[in-house]
PDB file of C-alpha atoms in Angstrom:
ATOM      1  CA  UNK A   7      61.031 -87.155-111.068  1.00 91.00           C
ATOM      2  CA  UNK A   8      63.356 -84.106-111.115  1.00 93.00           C
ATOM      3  CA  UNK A   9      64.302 -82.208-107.915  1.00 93.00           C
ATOM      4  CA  UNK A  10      63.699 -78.253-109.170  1.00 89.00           C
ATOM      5  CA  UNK A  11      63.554 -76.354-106.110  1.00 89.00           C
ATOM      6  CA  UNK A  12      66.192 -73.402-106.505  1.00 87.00           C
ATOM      7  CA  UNK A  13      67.640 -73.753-103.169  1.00 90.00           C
ATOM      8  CA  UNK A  14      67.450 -77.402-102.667  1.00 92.00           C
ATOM      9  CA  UNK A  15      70.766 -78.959-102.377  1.00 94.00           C
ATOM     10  CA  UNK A  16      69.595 -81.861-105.146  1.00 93.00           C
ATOM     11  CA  UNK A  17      68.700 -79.000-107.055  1.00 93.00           C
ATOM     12  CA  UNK A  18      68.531 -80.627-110.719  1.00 93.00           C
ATOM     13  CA  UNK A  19      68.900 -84.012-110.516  1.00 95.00           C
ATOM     14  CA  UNK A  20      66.515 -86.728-110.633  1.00 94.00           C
ATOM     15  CA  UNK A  21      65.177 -89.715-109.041  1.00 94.00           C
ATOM     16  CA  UNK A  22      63.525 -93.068-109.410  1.00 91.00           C
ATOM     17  CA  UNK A  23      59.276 -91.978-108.194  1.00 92.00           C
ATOM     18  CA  UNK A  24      58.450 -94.662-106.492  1.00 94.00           C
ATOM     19  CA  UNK A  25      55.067 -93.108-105.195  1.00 94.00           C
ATOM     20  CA  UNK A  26      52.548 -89.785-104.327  1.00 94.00           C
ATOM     21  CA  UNK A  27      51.116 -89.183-101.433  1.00 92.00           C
ATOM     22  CA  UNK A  28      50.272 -87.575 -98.206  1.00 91.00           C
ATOM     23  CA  UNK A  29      52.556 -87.360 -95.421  1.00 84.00           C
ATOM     24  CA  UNK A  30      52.494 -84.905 -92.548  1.00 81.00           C
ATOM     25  CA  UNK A  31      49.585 -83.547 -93.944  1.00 87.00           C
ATOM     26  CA  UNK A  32      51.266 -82.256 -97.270  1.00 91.00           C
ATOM     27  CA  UNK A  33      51.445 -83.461-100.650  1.00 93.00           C
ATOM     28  CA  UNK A  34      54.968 -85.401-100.710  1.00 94.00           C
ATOM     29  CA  UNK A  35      56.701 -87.842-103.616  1.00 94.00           C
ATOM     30  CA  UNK A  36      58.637 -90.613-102.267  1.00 95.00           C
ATOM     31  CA  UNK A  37      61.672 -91.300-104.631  1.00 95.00           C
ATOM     32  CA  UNK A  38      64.536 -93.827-103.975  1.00 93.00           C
ATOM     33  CA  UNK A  39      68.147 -92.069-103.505  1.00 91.00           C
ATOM     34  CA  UNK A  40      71.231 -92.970-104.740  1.00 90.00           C
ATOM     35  CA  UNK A  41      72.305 -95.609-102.081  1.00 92.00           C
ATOM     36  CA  UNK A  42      68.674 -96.916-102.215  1.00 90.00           C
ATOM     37  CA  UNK A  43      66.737 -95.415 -99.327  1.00 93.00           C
ATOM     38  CA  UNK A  44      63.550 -94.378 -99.389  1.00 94.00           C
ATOM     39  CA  UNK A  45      63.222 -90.461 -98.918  1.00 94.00           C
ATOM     40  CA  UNK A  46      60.374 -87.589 -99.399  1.00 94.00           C
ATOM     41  CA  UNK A  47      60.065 -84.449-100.978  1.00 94.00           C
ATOM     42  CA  UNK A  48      57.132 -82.064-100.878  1.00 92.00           C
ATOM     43  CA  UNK A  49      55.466 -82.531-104.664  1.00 91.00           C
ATOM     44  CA  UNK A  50      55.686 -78.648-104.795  1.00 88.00           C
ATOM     45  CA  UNK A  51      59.757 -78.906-104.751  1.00 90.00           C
ATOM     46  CA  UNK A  52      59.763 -81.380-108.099  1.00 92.00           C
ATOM     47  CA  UNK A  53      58.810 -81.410-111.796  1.00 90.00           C
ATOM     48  CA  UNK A  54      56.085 -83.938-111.314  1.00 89.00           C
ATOM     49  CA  UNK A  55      53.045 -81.615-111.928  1.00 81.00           C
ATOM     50  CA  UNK A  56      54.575 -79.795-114.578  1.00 70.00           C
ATOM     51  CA  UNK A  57      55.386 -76.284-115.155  1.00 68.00           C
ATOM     52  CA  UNK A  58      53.088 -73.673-113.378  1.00 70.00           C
ATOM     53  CA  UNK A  59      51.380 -71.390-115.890  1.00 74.00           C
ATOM     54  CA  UNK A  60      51.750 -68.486-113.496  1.00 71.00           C
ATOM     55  CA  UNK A  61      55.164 -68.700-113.458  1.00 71.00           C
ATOM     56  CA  UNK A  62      55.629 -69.227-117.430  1.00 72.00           C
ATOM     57  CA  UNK A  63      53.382 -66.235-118.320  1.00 75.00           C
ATOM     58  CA  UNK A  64      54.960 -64.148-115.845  1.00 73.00           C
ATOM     59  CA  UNK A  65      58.474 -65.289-116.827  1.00 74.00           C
ATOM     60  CA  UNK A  66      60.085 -63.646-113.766  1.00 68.00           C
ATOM     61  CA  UNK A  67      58.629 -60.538-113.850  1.00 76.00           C
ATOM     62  CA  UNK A  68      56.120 -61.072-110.581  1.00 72.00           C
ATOM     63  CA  UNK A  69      56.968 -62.131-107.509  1.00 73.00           C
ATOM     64  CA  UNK A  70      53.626 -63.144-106.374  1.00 78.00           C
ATOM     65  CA  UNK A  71      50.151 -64.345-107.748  1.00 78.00           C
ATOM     66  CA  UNK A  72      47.459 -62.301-107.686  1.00 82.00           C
ATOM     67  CA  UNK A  73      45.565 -65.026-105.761  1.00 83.00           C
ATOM     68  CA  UNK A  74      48.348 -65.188-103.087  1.00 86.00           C
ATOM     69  CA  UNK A  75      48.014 -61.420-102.442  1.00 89.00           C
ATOM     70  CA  UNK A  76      44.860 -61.478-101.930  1.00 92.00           C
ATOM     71  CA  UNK A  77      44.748 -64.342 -99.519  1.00 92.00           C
ATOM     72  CA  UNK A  78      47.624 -62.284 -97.909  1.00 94.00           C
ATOM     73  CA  UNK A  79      45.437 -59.264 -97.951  1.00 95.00           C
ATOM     74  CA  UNK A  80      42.506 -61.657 -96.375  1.00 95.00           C
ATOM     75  CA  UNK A  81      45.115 -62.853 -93.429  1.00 94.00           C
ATOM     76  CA  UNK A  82      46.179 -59.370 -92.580  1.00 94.00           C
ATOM     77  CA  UNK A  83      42.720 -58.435 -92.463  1.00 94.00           C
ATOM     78  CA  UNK A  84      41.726 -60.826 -90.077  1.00 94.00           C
ATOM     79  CA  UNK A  85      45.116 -60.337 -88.010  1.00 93.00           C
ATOM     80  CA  UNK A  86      44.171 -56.367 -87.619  1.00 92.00           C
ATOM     81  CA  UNK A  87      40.105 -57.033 -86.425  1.00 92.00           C
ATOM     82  CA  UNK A  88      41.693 -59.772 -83.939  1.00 90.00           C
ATOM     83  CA  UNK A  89      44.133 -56.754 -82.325  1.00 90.00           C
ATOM     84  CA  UNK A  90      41.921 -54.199 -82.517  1.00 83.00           C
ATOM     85  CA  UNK A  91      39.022 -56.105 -80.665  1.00 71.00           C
ATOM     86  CA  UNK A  92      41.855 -56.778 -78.277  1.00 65.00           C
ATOM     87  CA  UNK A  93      42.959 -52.791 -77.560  1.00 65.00           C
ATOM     88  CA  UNK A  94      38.797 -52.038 -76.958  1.00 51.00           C
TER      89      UNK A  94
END
């Protein structure tokens, strides 16, 4: 399992997986580090799932997925009926 989270400080290297699952309610990897403690890492922040086809399609050129816009779009729409209902 490879650590490929851009700002992560392990950034690029990899680790012994020594299991998947969840932990604080997220999807986590535990992997052994280098002096042999156990340690987790949210799944999202490694290489186990493979690459994202969002990301290779878009090869850098979008920010954000469609699919996160519009649950953005939902949020703020939701945020907005909750004010206004608040200022009748």
């Amino acid at each position: 399992m490879r650590i490929t989270h851009p700002f992560h400080p392990l950034n690029g290297r990899a680790f012994e997986l020594i299991c998947r699952r969840r932990h604080w309610g997220e999807d986590r990897v535990v992997y052994a580090a280098d002096d042999g403690r156990l340690c987790t890492i949210a799944s999202a922040f490694t290489d186990i799932d493979g690459a994202d086809e969002f990301r290779m399609l878009a090869a850098g050129r979008a920010a954000f997925r469609t699919a996160d816009l519009l649950a953005l779009c939902e949020a703020l729409d939701r945020l907005a009926q909750r004010l206004g209902a608040g200022n009748a």
